[in-house]
PDB file of C-alpha atoms in Angstrom:
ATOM      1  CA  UNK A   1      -1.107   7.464 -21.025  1.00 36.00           C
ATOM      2  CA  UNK A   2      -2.183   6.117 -24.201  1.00 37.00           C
ATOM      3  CA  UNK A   3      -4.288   3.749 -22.905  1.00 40.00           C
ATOM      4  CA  UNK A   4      -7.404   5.817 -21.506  1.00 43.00           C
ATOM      5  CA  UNK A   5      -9.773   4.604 -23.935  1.00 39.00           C
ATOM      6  CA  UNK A   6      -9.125   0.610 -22.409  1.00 43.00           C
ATOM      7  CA  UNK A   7     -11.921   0.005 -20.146  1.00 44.00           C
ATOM      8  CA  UNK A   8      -9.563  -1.263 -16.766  1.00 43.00           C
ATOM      9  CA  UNK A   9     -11.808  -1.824 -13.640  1.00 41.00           C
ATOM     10  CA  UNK A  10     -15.059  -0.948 -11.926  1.00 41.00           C
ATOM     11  CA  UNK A  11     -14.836   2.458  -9.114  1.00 43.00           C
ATOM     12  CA  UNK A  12     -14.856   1.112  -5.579  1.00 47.00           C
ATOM     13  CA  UNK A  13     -16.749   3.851  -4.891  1.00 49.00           C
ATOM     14  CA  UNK A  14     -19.273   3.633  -7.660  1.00 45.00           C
ATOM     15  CA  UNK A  15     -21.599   0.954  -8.807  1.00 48.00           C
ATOM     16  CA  UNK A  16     -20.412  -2.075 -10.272  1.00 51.00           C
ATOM     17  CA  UNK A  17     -21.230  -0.939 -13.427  1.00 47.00           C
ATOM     18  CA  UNK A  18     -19.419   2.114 -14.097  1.00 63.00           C
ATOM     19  CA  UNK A  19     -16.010   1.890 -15.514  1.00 74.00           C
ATOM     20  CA  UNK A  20     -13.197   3.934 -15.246  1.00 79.00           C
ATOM     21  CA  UNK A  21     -10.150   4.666 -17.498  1.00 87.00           C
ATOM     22  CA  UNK A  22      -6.409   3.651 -16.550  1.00 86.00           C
ATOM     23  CA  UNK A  23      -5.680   7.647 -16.345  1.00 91.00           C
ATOM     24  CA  UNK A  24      -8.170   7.289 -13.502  1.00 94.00           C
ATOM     25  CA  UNK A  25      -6.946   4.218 -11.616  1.00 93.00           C
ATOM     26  CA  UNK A  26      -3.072   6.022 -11.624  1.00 94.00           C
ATOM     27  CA  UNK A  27      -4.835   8.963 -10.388  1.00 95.00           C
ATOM     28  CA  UNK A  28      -6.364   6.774  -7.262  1.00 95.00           C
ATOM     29  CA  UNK A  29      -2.988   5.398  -7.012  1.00 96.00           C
ATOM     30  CA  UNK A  30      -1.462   8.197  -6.784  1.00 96.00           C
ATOM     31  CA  UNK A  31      -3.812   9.904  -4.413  1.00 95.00           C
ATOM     32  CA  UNK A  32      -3.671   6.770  -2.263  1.00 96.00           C
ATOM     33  CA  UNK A  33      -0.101   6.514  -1.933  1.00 96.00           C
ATOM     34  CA  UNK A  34       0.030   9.884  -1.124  1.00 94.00           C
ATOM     35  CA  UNK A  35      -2.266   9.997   1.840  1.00 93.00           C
ATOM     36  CA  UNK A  36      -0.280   6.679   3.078  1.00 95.00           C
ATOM     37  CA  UNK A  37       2.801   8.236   2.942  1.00 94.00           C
ATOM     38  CA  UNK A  38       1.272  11.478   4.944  1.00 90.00           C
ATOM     39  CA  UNK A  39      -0.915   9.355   7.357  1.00 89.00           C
ATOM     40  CA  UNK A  40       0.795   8.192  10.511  1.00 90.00           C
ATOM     41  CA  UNK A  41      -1.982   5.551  11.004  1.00 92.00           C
ATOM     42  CA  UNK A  42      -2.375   2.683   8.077  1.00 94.00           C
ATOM     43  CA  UNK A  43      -4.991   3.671   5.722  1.00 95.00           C
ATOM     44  CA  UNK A  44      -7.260   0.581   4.488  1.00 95.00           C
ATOM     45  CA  UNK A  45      -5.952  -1.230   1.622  1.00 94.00           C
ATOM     46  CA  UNK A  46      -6.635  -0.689  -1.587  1.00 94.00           C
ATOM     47  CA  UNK A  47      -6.092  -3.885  -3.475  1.00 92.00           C
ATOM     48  CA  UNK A  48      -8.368  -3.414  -6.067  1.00 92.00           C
ATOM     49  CA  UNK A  49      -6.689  -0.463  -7.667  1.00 94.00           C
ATOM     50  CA  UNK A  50      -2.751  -2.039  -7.062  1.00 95.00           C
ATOM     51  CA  UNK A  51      -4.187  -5.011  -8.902  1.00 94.00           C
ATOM     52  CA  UNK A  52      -5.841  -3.216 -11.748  1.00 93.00           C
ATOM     53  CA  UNK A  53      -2.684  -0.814 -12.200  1.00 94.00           C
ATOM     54  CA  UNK A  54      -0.899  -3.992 -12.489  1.00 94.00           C
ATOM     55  CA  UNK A  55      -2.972  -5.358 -15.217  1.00 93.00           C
ATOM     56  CA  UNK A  56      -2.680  -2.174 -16.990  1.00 93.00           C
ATOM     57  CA  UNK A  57       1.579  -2.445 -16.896  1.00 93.00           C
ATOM     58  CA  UNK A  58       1.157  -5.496 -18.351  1.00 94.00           C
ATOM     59  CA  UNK A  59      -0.747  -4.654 -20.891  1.00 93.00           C
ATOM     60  CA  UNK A  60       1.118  -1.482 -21.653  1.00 91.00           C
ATOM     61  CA  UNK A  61       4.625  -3.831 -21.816  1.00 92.00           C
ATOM     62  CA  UNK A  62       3.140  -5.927 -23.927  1.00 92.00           C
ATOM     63  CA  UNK A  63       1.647  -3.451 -26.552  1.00 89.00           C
ATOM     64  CA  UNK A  64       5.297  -1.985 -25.847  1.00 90.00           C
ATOM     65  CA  UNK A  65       6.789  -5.045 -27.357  1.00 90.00           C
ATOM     66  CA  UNK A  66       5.086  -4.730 -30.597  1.00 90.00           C
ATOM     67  CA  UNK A  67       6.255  -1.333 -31.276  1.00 87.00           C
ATOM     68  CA  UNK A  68       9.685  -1.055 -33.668  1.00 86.00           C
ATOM     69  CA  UNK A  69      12.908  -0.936 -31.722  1.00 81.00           C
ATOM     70  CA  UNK A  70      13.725   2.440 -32.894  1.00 82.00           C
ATOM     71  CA  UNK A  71      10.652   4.366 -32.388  1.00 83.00           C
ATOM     72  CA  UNK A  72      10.504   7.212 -29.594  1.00 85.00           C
ATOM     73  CA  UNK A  73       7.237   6.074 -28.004  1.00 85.00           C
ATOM     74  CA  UNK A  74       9.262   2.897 -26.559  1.00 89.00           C
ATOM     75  CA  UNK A  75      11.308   4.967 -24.428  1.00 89.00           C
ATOM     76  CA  UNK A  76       8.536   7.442 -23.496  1.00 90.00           C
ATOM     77  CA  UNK A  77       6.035   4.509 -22.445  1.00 90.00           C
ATOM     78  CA  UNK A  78       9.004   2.595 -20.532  1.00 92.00           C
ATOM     79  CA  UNK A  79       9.565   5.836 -18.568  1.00 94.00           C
ATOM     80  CA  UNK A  80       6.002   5.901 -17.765  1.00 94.00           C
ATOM     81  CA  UNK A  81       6.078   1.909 -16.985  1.00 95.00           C
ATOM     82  CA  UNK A  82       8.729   2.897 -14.637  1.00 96.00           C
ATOM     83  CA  UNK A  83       6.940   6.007 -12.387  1.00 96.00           C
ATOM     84  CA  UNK A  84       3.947   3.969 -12.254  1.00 96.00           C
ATOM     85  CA  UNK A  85       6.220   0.550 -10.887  1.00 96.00           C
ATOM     86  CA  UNK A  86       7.769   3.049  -7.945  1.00 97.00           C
ATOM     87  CA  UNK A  87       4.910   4.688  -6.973  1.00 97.00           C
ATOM     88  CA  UNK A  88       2.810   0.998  -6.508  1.00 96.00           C
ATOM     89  CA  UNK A  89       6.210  -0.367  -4.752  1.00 97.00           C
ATOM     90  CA  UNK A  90       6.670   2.960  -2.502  1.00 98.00           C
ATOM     91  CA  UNK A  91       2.863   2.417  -1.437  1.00 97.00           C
ATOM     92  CA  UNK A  92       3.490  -1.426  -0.921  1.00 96.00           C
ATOM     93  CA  UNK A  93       6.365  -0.595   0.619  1.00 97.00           C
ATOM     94  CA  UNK A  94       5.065   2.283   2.796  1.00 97.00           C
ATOM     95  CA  UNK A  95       2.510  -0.136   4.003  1.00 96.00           C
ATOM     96  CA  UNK A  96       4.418  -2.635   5.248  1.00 95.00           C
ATOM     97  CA  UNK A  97       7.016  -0.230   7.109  1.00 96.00           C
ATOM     98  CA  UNK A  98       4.028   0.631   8.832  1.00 95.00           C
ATOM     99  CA  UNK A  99       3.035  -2.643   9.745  1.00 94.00           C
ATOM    100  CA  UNK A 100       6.096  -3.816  10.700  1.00 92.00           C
ATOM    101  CA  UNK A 101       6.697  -0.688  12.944  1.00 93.00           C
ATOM    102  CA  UNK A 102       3.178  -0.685  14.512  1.00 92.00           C
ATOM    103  CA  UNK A 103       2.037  -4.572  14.317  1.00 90.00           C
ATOM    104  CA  UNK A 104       0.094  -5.635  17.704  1.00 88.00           C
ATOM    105  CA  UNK A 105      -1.833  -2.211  17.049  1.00 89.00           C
ATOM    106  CA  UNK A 106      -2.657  -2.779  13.224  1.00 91.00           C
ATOM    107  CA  UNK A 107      -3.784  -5.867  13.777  1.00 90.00           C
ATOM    108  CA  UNK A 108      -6.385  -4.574  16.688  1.00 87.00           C
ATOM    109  CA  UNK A 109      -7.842  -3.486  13.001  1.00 87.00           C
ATOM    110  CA  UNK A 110      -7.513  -6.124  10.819  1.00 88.00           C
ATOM    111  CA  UNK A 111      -9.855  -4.645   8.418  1.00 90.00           C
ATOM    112  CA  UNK A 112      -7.711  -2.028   6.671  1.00 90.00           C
ATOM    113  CA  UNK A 113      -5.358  -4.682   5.647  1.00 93.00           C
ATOM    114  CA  UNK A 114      -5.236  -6.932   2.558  1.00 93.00           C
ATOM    115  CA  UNK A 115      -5.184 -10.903   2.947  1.00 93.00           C
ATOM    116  CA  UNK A 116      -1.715 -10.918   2.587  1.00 93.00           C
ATOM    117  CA  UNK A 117      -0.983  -8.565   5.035  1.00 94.00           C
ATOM    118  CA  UNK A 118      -3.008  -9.918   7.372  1.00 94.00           C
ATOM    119  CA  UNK A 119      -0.707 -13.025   7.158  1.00 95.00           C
ATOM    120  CA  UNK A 120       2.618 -10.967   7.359  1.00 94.00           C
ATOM    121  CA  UNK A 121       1.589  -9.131  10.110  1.00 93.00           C
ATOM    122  CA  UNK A 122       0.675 -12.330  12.208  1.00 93.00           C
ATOM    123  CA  UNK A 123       3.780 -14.062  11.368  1.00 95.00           C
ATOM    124  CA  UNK A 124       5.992 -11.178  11.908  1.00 92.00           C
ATOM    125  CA  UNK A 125       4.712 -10.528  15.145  1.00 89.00           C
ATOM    126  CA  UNK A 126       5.041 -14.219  16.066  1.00 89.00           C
ATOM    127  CA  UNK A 127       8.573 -14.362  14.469  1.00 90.00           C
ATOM    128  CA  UNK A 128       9.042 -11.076  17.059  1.00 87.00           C
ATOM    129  CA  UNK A 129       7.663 -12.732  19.946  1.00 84.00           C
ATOM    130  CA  UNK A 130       9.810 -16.306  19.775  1.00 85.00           C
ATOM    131  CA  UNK A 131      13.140 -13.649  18.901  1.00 86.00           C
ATOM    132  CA  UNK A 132      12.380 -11.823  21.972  1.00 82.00           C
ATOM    133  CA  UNK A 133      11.947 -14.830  24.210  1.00 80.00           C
ATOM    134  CA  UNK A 134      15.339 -16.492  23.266  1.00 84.00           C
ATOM    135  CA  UNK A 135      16.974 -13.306  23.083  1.00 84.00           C
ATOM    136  CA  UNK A 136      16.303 -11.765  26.305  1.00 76.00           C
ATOM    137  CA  UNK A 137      12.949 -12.959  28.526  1.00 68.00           C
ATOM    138  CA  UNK A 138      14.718 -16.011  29.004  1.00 70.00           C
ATOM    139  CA  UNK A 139      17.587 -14.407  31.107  1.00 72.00           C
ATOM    140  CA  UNK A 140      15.032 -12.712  32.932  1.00 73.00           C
ATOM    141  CA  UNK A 141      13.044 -13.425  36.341  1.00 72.00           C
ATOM    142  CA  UNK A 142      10.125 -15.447  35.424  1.00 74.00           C
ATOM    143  CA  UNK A 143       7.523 -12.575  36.923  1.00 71.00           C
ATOM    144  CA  UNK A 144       8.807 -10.633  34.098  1.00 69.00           C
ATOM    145  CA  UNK A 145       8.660 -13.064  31.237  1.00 65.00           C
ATOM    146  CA  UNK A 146       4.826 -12.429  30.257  1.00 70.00           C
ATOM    147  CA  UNK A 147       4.362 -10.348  26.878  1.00 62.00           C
ATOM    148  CA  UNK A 148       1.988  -7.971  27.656  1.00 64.00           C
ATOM    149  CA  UNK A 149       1.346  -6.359  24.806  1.00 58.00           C
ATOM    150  CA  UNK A 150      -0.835  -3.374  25.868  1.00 58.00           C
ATOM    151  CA  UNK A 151       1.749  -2.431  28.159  1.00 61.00           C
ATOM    152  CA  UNK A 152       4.599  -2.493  24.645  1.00 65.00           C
ATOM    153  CA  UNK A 153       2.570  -1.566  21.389  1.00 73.00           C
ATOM    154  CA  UNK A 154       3.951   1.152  19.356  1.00 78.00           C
ATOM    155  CA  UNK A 155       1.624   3.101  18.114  1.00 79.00           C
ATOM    156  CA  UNK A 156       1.657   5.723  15.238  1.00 83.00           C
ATOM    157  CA  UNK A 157       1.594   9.433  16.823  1.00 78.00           C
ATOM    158  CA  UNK A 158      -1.438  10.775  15.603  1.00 78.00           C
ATOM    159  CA  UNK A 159      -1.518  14.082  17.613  1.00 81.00           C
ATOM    160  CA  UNK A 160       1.437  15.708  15.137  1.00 78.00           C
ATOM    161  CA  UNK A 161       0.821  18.374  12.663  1.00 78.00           C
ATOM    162  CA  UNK A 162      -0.807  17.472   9.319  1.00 73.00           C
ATOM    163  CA  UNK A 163      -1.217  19.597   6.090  1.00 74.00           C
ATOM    164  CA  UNK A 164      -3.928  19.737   4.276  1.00 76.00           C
ATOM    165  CA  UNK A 165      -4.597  20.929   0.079  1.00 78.00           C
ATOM    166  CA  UNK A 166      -8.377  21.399  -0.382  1.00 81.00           C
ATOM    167  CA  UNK A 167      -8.935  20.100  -3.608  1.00 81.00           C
ATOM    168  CA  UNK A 168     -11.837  21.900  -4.867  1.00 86.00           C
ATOM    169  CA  UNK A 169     -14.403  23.952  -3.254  1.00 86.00           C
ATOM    170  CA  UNK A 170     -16.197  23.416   0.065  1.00 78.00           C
ATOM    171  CA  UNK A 171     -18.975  25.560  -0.443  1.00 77.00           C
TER     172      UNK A 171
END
């Protein structure tokens, strides 16, 4: 990217002080939506690098718009504006498969999700609840009618296989 010498947001990990470089906060990104996509269990959120990344697109379309219409860096920056747009939507979107697949045992661990997740993942599972109800507990013997939901949760298998890549030495 040609942006690496832009200042974009503090390390989570590191003081407040230190900055980090855009290069950097795609490389978190990346790494991040990675291990969510690989993780059967919701990883904790991390809303401070979407937002930054977001920042950063706009302020790569907007020096994009003040480039000439004809010259080749348009089209190489756009293509770059474009892998960096899937890869935050696939981990957005990765996220909230998970939390819609796994909801009454996410929210047991409401800390690894975002505000806004939070929310989603209350009102889904209330949405869930009233559709179940009218759909089918209704018809049903009232002895049965209680939603227990110990006794329904899905939960993410986390006894399969995983692969590792070591990224650099242990020792």
């Amino acid at each position: 990217m040609d942006v690496d010498s832009d200042a974009v947001a503090s390390d989570p990990e590191a003081s407040e002080d230190e900055i980090i470089t855009a290069q950097k906060v795609l490389q978190t990104l990346e790494e991040a939506w990675l291990n969510e996509k690989f993780c059967p269990e919701l990883l904790p959120h991390q809303s401070d690098v979407v937002e930054c990344m977001m920042e950063q697109v706009q302020q790569m379309e907007d020096n994009i718009r003040r480039l000439p219409r004809g010259d080749f860096r348009v089209v190489v920056h756009r293509l770059e504006l474009d892998r960096i747009r899937y890869v935050t939507s696939n981990y957005l979107r990765l996220r909230l498969e998970k939390i819609e697949a796994f909801t009454a045992h996410i929210l047991e661990r409401e800390n690894d999700l975002s505000p806004g997740e939070c929310r989603f993942a209350r009102e889904y599972l209330a949405h869930l609840e009233t559709h179940l109800r009218h759909l089918a507990l209704r018809h049903m013997p009232t002895n049965i009618q209680d939603l227990d939901h110990n006794n329904i949760t899905a939960k993410p298998n986390t006894s399969s296989f995983v692969f590792l890549r070591v990224k650099g030495e242990l020792i």
